[in-house]
Coordinates of N, CA and C in Angstrom, one line a residue:
M6 N 101.6 134.6 143.0 CA 102.9 134.1 143.5 C 103.8 133.7 142.4
R7 N 105.0 134.2 142.5 CA 106.0 133.9 141.4 C 106.9 132.7 141.7
H8 N 107.1 131.9 140.7 CA 107.9 130.7 140.9 C 109.4 131.1 140.6
P9 N 110.3 130.6 141.3 CA 111.7 130.9 141.0 C 112.1 130.2 139.6
S10 N 112.9 130.9 138.9 CA 113.3 130.4 137.6 C 114.2 129.2 137.7
L11 N 114.0 128.2 136.8 CA 114.8 127.0 136.8 C 116.0 127.2 136.0
L12 N 116.2 128.3 135.4 CA 117.4 128.6 134.5 C 118.7 128.4 135.3
P13 N 118.9 129.0 136.4 CA 120.2 128.8 137.1 C 120.5 127.3 137.4
L14 N 119.4 126.6 137.8 CA 119.6 125.2 138.1 C 120.0 124.4 136.9
M15 N 119.3 124.7 135.8 CA 119.6 124.1 134.5 C 121.1 124.3 134.1
I16 N 121.5 125.5 134.2 CA 122.9 125.9 133.9 C 123.9 125.1 134.7
I17 N 123.6 125.0 136.0 CA 124.5 124.2 136.9 C 124.6 122.8 136.5
I18 N 123.4 122.2 136.2 CA 123.4 120.8 135.8 C 124.2 120.6 134.5
L19 N 124.0 121.5 133.5 CA 124.7 121.4 132.2 C 126.2 121.6 132.4
L20 N 126.6 122.5 133.3 CA 128.1 122.6 133.5 C 128.7 121.4 134.2
C21 N 127.9 120.8 135.1 CA 128.4 119.6 135.8 C 128.5 118.4 134.7
Y22 N 127.5 118.3 133.8 CA 127.5 117.3 132.8 C 128.7 117.5 131.9
I23 N 129.0 118.7 131.4 CA 130.1 119.0 130.5 C 131.4 118.7 131.2
H24 N 131.6 119.1 132.5 CA 132.8 118.8 133.2 C 133.0 117.3 133.3
S25 N 132.0 116.6 133.7 CA 132.2 115.1 133.9 C 132.5 114.4 132.5
T26 N 131.9 114.9 131.4 CA 132.2 114.4 130.1 C 133.6 114.6 129.7
V27 N 134.1 115.8 129.8 CA 135.4 116.2 129.5 C 136.4 115.5 130.4
S28 N 136.1 115.5 131.7 CA 137.0 114.8 132.6 C 137.1 113.3 132.3
G29 N 136.0 112.7 132.0 CA 135.9 111.3 131.7 C 136.7 110.9 130.5
S30 N 136.6 111.7 129.4 CA 137.3 111.5 128.2 C 138.8 111.7 128.4
S31 N 139.2 112.7 129.2 CA 140.6 113.0 129.4 C 141.2 111.8 130.3
N32 N 140.4 111.3 131.2 CA 140.8 110.2 132.0 C 141.1 109.0 131.1
H33 N 140.3 108.7 130.2 CA 140.5 107.6 129.3 C 141.7 107.8 128.4
L34 N 141.9 109.0 127.9 CA 143.0 109.4 127.1 C 144.3 109.2 127.9
I35 N 144.3 109.6 129.1 CA 145.5 109.4 130.0 C 145.8 108.0 130.2
Q36 N 144.8 107.2 130.6 CA 145.0 105.8 130.8 C 145.5 105.1 129.6
Q37 N 144.9 105.3 128.4 CA 145.3 104.7 127.2 C 146.7 105.1 126.8
T38 N 147.0 106.4 126.9 CA 148.4 106.8 126.6 C 149.4 106.2 127.5
C39 N 149.2 106.2 128.8 CA 150.1 105.6 129.7 C 150.3 104.1 129.5
K40 N 149.2 103.5 129.1 CA 149.3 102.0 128.8 C 150.2 101.8 127.6
N41 N 150.0 102.6 126.5 CA 150.8 102.5 125.3 C 152.3 102.8 125.6
C42 N 152.5 103.9 126.4 CA 153.9 104.3 126.8 C 154.6 103.2 127.6
S43 N 153.9 102.6 128.6 CA 154.5 101.6 129.4 C 154.8 100.3 128.7
E44 N 153.9 100.0 127.7 CA 154.1 98.8 126.9 C 155.2 98.9 125.9
T45 N 155.5 100.1 125.4 CA 156.5 100.3 124.4 C 157.9 100.7 125.0
D46 N 157.9 101.2 126.2 CA 159.2 101.6 126.8 C 159.3 101.0 128.2
P47 N 160.2 100.1 128.5 CA 160.3 99.5 129.8 C 160.8 100.5 130.9
N48 N 161.2 101.7 130.5 CA 161.6 102.7 131.5 C 160.4 103.4 132.0
I49 N 159.2 103.2 131.5 CA 158.0 103.9 131.9 C 157.1 103.0 132.7
N50 N 156.9 103.5 133.9 CA 156.0 102.8 134.8 C 154.6 103.3 134.7
Y51 N 153.6 102.4 134.4 CA 152.2 102.8 134.1 C 151.7 103.7 135.3
K52 N 151.8 103.2 136.5 CA 151.2 104.0 137.6 C 151.9 105.4 137.8
F53 N 153.2 105.4 137.6 CA 153.9 106.7 137.6 C 153.3 107.6 136.6
C54 N 153.1 107.1 135.4 CA 152.6 107.9 134.3 C 151.2 108.5 134.7
I55 N 150.3 107.6 135.1 CA 149.0 108.1 135.5 C 149.0 109.1 136.6
T56 N 149.8 108.8 137.7 CA 149.9 109.7 138.8 C 150.5 111.0 138.4
S57 N 151.4 111.0 137.6 CA 152.1 112.3 137.1 C 151.1 113.2 136.4
F58 N 150.3 112.6 135.5 CA 149.3 113.4 134.8 C 148.2 113.9 135.7
K59 N 147.7 113.0 136.5 CA 146.6 113.4 137.4 C 147.0 114.4 138.5
S60 N 148.3 114.5 138.7 CA 148.7 115.5 139.7 C 148.6 116.9 139.2
D61 N 148.4 117.0 137.9 CA 148.3 118.4 137.3 C 146.8 118.6 137.0
P62 N 146.2 119.6 137.6 CA 144.8 119.9 137.3 C 144.5 120.2 135.8
R63 N 145.5 120.6 135.1 CA 145.3 120.9 133.6 C 145.0 119.6 132.9
S64 N 145.3 118.4 133.5 CA 145.1 117.2 132.8 C 143.6 116.9 132.6
H65 N 142.8 117.5 133.4 CA 141.3 117.2 133.3 C 140.7 117.9 132.1
C66 N 141.5 118.8 131.4 CA 141.0 119.5 130.3 C 141.6 119.1 129.0
V67 N 142.5 118.2 129.0 CA 143.1 117.8 127.7 C 142.1 117.0 126.8
K68 N 142.1 117.4 125.6 CA 141.2 116.8 124.6 C 141.7 115.8 123.7
N69 N 143.1 115.8 123.5 CA 143.7 114.9 122.6 C 145.2 114.6 122.9
L70 N 145.8 113.7 122.2 CA 147.1 113.3 122.4 C 148.1 114.5 122.3
T71 N 147.9 115.4 121.4 CA 148.7 116.6 121.2 C 148.8 117.4 122.4
E72 N 147.6 117.7 123.0 CA 147.5 118.5 124.2 C 148.2 117.8 125.4
L73 N 148.0 116.4 125.5 CA 148.6 115.7 126.5 C 150.1 115.7 126.4
G74 N 150.6 115.6 125.2 CA 152.1 115.7 125.0 C 152.6 117.0 125.4
L75 N 152.0 118.1 125.2 CA 152.4 119.4 125.6 C 152.4 119.4 127.2
L76 N 151.4 118.9 127.7 CA 151.3 118.9 129.2 C 152.5 118.0 129.8
S77 N 152.8 116.9 129.1 CA 153.9 116.1 129.6 C 155.2 116.9 129.6
I78 N 155.5 117.7 128.6 CA 156.7 118.5 128.6 C 156.7 119.6 129.7
K79 N 155.5 120.2 129.9 CA 155.3 121.1 131.0 C 155.6 120.5 132.4
L80 N 155.2 119.2 132.5 CA 155.4 118.5 133.8 C 156.9 118.3 134.0
I81 N 157.7 118.1 132.9 CA 159.1 117.9 133.0 C 159.7 119.3 133.5
R82 N 159.2 120.3 132.8 CA 159.8 121.7 133.2 C 159.5 122.0 134.7
C83 N 158.4 121.7 135.2 CA 158.1 121.9 136.6 C 159.0 121.1 137.5
N84 N 159.2 119.8 137.1 CA 160.1 118.9 137.8 C 161.5 119.4 137.8
V85 N 162.0 119.8 136.7 CA 163.4 120.3 136.5 C 163.6 121.6 137.3
S86 N 162.6 122.5 137.2 CA 162.7 123.7 138.0 C 162.7 123.5 139.5
D87 N 161.9 122.6 140.0 CA 161.8 122.2 141.4 C 163.1 121.6 141.8
T88 N 163.7 120.7 141.0 CA 165.0 120.1 141.3 C 166.1 121.1 141.4
R89 N 166.1 122.0 140.5 CA 167.2 123.1 140.6 C 167.1 123.8 141.9
I90 N 165.9 124.2 142.3 CA 165.7 124.8 143.6 C 166.2 123.9 144.8
H91 N 165.9 122.6 144.7 CA 166.3 121.7 145.7 C 167.8 121.6 145.7
I92 N 168.5 121.6 144.6 CA 169.9 121.5 144.5 C 170.5 122.8 145.2
K93 N 170.0 123.9 144.9 CA 170.5 125.2 145.5 C 170.4 125.1 147.0
K94 N 169.3 124.6 147.5 CA 169.2 124.4 149.0 C 170.2 123.5 149.5
L95 N 170.4 122.4 148.8 CA 171.5 121.4 149.3 C 172.9 122.1 149.3
L96 N 173.1 122.9 148.3 CA 174.4 123.6 148.2 C 174.7 124.6 149.3
K97 N 173.6 125.1 150.0 CA 173.7 126.1 151.0 C 174.0 125.4 152.4
K98 N 174.0 124.1 152.5 CA 174.2 123.4 153.7 C 175.7 123.6 154.2
D99 N 175.9 123.7 155.5 CA 177.2 123.8 156.0 C 177.8 122.4 156.0
K100 N 179.2 122.4 156.0 CA 179.9 121.2 156.1 C 179.5 120.1 155.1
L101 N 179.4 120.6 153.8 CA 179.1 119.7 152.7 C 180.4 119.1 152.2
D102 N 180.4 117.8 152.1 CA 181.5 117.1 151.6 C 181.9 117.7 150.2
P103 N 183.2 117.9 150.0 CA 183.7 118.6 148.8 C 183.3 117.8 147.5
F104 N 183.4 116.5 147.6 CA 183.0 115.7 146.4 C 181.5 115.8 146.1
I105 N 180.6 115.8 147.1 CA 179.2 116.0 146.9 C 178.9 117.4 146.4
K106 N 179.6 118.4 147.0 CA 179.4 119.7 146.5 C 179.7 119.8 145.0
E107 N 180.8 119.2 144.6 CA 181.2 119.2 143.2 C 180.1 118.6 142.3
C108 N 179.6 117.4 142.8 CA 178.6 116.8 142.0 C 177.3 117.6 142.0
L109 N 176.9 118.2 143.1 CA 175.8 119.1 143.1 C 175.9 120.3 142.2
D110 N 177.1 120.9 142.1 CA 177.4 122.0 141.2 C 177.2 121.5 139.8
D111 N 177.7 120.3 139.5 CA 177.5 119.8 138.1 C 176.1 119.6 137.8
C112 N 175.3 119.0 138.8 CA 173.9 118.8 138.6 C 173.2 120.1 138.4
L113 N 173.5 121.1 139.1 CA 172.9 122.4 139.0 C 173.1 123.0 137.5
E114 N 174.3 122.8 137.0 CA 174.6 123.2 135.7 C 173.8 122.5 134.6
V115 N 173.8 121.1 134.7 CA 173.0 120.4 133.7 C 171.5 120.6 133.8
Y116 N 171.0 120.8 135.0 CA 169.6 121.1 135.2 C 169.3 122.5 134.7
S117 N 170.2 123.4 134.9 CA 170.0 124.8 134.3 C 169.9 124.8 132.8
D118 N 170.8 124.0 132.2 CA 170.8 123.9 130.8 C 169.5 123.2 130.3
A119 N 169.0 122.3 131.1 CA 167.8 121.5 130.8 C 166.6 122.5 130.7
I120 N 166.6 123.5 131.5 CA 165.5 124.5 131.5 C 165.4 125.2 130.1
T121 N 166.6 125.6 129.6 CA 166.7 126.2 128.3 C 166.2 125.2 127.2
S122 N 166.7 124.0 127.3 CA 166.3 122.9 126.4 C 164.8 122.7 126.4
L123 N 164.2 122.7 127.6 CA 162.7 122.5 127.7 C 161.9 123.7 127.1
R124 N 162.4 124.9 127.3 CA 161.7 126.0 126.6 C 161.8 125.9 125.1
E125 N 162.9 125.5 124.6 CA 163.0 125.2 123.1 C 162.2 124.1 122.7
A126 N 162.1 123.0 123.5 CA 161.3 121.8 123.2 C 159.8 122.2 123.1
I127 N 159.4 123.0 124.0 CA 158.0 123.4 123.9 C 157.7 124.2 122.7
K128 N 158.6 125.2 122.3 CA 158.4 125.9 121.1 C 158.4 125.0 119.9
D129 N 159.3 124.1 119.8 CA 159.3 123.1 118.7 C 158.1 122.2 118.7
Y130 N 157.7 121.8 119.8 CA 156.5 121.0 119.9 C 155.2 121.7 119.4
K131 N 155.1 122.9 119.9 CA 153.9 123.7 119.4 C 153.9 124.0 117.9
A132 N 155.1 124.0 117.4 CA 155.2 124.2 115.9 C 155.2 122.9 115.1
K133 N 154.9 121.8 115.9 CA 154.9 120.5 115.3 C 156.2 120.0 114.7
R134 N 157.3 120.6 115.2 CA 158.6 120.1 114.8 C 159.0 119.1 115.8
Y135 N 158.4 117.9 115.7 CA 158.6 116.9 116.7 C 160.0 116.3 116.8
A136 N 160.6 116.2 115.7 CA 162.0 115.7 115.7 C 162.9 116.6 116.5
D137 N 162.8 117.9 116.3 CA 163.6 118.9 117.1 C 163.2 118.9 118.6
S138 N 162.0 118.7 118.9 CA 161.5 118.6 120.3 C 162.1 117.4 120.9
N139 N 162.1 116.3 120.1 CA 162.7 115.0 120.6 C 164.1 115.2 121.0
V140 N 164.9 115.9 120.2 CA 166.3 116.1 120.5 C 166.5 116.8 121.8
K141 N 165.7 117.9 122.0 CA 165.8 118.7 123.2 C 165.4 117.8 124.4
L142 N 164.4 117.0 124.3 CA 163.9 116.2 125.4 C 165.0 115.1 125.7
S143 N 165.6 114.6 124.7 CA 166.7 113.6 124.9 C 167.8 114.2 125.7
S144 N 168.1 115.5 125.5 CA 169.2 116.2 126.2 C 168.8 116.3 127.7
V145 N 167.5 116.4 128.0 CA 167.1 116.4 129.4 C 167.3 115.0 130.1
I146 N 167.1 114.0 129.3 CA 167.4 112.6 129.8 C 168.9 112.5 130.1
D147 N 169.7 113.1 129.2 CA 171.1 113.1 129.4 C 171.5 113.8 130.6
A148 N 170.8 114.9 130.9 CA 171.1 115.8 132.1 C 170.9 115.0 133.4
C149 N 169.7 114.4 133.5 CA 169.5 113.7 134.8 C 170.3 112.5 134.9
T150 N 170.7 111.8 133.8 CA 171.6 110.7 133.9 C 173.0 111.1 134.3
T151 N 173.4 112.2 133.7 CA 174.8 112.7 134.0 C 174.9 113.1 135.4
C152 N 173.8 113.8 135.9 CA 173.8 114.2 137.3 C 173.9 113.0 138.2
E153 N 173.1 112.0 138.0 CA 173.1 110.8 138.8 C 174.4 110.0 138.8
D154 N 175.0 109.9 137.6 CA 176.2 109.2 137.4 C 177.4 109.8 138.1
G155 N 177.3 111.2 138.2 CA 178.4 111.9 138.9 C 178.7 111.3 140.3
F156 N 177.6 111.0 141.0 CA 177.7 110.5 142.4 C 178.3 109.1 142.5
T157 N 178.3 108.4 141.4 CA 178.8 107.0 141.4 C 180.3 107.0 141.2
Q158 N 180.9 108.1 140.9 CA 182.4 108.2 140.7 C 183.2 107.9 141.9
K159 N 182.6 107.9 143.1 CA 183.3 107.7 144.3 C 182.5 106.7 145.1
N160 N 183.2 105.6 145.5 CA 182.6 104.6 146.3 C 182.0 105.1 147.6
G161 N 180.9 104.6 147.9 CA 180.2 104.9 149.2 C 179.4 106.2 149.2
V162 N 179.4 106.9 148.1 CA 178.6 108.1 148.0 C 177.2 107.8 147.5
V163 N 176.2 108.3 148.2 CA 174.8 108.1 147.8 C 174.3 109.4 147.3
S164 N 173.7 109.4 146.1 CA 173.1 110.6 145.5 C 171.9 111.1 146.3
P165 N 171.9 112.3 146.7 CA 170.7 112.9 147.3 C 169.6 113.2 146.3
L166 N 169.9 113.0 145.0 CA 168.9 113.3 144.0 C 168.4 112.2 143.2
T167 N 168.6 111.0 143.6 CA 168.2 109.8 142.9 C 166.7 109.8 142.5
K168 N 165.8 110.0 143.4 CA 164.4 110.0 143.1 C 164.1 111.1 142.1
R169 N 164.6 112.3 142.3 CA 164.3 113.4 141.4 C 164.9 113.1 140.0
N170 N 166.1 112.6 139.9 CA 166.7 112.2 138.6 C 165.8 111.1 137.9
N171 N 165.4 110.1 138.7 CA 164.6 109.1 138.1 C 163.2 109.6 137.6
D172 N 162.6 110.5 138.4 CA 161.4 111.2 138.0 C 161.6 112.0 136.7
T173 N 162.6 112.7 136.6 CA 162.9 113.5 135.4 C 163.1 112.6 134.2
F174 N 163.8 111.5 134.4 CA 164.1 110.5 133.4 C 162.8 110.0 132.9
Q175 N 161.9 109.5 133.8 CA 160.7 108.9 133.4 C 159.7 109.9 132.8
L176 N 159.6 111.1 133.3 CA 158.7 112.1 132.7 C 159.2 112.4 131.3
S177 N 160.5 112.5 131.1 CA 161.1 112.7 129.7 C 160.8 111.6 128.8
A178 N 160.9 110.3 129.3 CA 160.6 109.2 128.5 C 159.1 109.1 128.1
I179 N 158.2 109.6 129.0 CA 156.8 109.7 128.6 C 156.6 110.7 127.5
A180 N 157.2 111.8 127.6 CA 157.0 112.9 126.6 C 157.6 112.4 125.2
L181 N 158.7 111.7 125.3 CA 159.3 111.2 124.0 C 158.4 110.1 123.4
S182 N 157.8 109.3 124.3 CA 156.9 108.2 123.8 C 155.7 108.8 123.1
I183 N 155.2 109.9 123.7 CA 154.0 110.6 123.1 C 154.4 111.2 121.8
I184 N 155.6 111.8 121.7 CA 156.0 112.4 120.4 C 156.2 111.3 119.4
N185 N 156.7 110.1 119.8 CA 156.8 109.0 118.8 C 155.4 108.6 118.3
M186 N 154.4 108.6 119.2 CA 153.0 108.2 118.8 C 152.5 109.3 117.8
L187 N 152.8 110.5 118.1 CA 152.3 111.6 117.2 C 153.0 111.5 115.8
N188 N 154.3 111.2 115.8 CA 155.0 111.0 114.6 C 154.5 109.8 113.8
E189 N 154.1 108.7 114.5 CA 153.5 107.6 113.8 C 152.2 108.0 113.1
D190 N 151.4 108.8 113.9 CA 150.1 109.2 113.3 C 150.4 110.1 112.1
K191 N 151.4 111.0 112.2 CA 151.7 111.9 111.1 C 152.2 111.1 109.9
L192 N 152.9 110.0 110.1 CA 153.4 109.2 109.0 C 152.2 108.5 108.3
K193 N 151.3 108.0 109.1 CA 150.1 107.3 108.6 C 149.3 108.3 107.7
D194 N 149.2 109.5 108.1 CA 148.5 110.5 107.3 C 149.1 110.8 105.9
T195 N 150.4 110.5 105.8 CA 151.0 110.8 104.5 C 150.9 109.7 103.5
F196 N 150.4 108.5 103.9 CA 150.3 107.4 103.0 C 148.9 107.2 102.6

């Protein structure tokens, strides 16, 4: 009588162990990074930071702060792309107030420019040109702030994009905070 091989079972156990180890270390990295970000920047909410990273399945595989920083920029890009789609849907509505339409057109333009800035920010980030990436990410903060401020130009108008603009702002602040941490580490290495 032949006994079944234990090899497949051992492989499954090993894979589960590796996954839990990587996932556990990435969880700790995310928590520590979000803690540092929220303590150094009052615009960053700790829970928002944690939730944002954990919403992306790629976060379970990050091994270090550099990978987490790249993921943070990719989260902004997803958010900005989704917001552009949402703005386009809002612009298709019938009987749209002319002032709101004008604001939405402006928002669409600044969010479209933000997509280009984010592509460039990712290239700069991957090349470790953190100062250049920082400039591009700062322009994304300007975009969402400009979009939101446009609606305040007329009394009684409520922005339909407040939550999305706030999310973009916070995601960008998180990425900038991570870049600052990486720059600090880079400076420590030079001394």
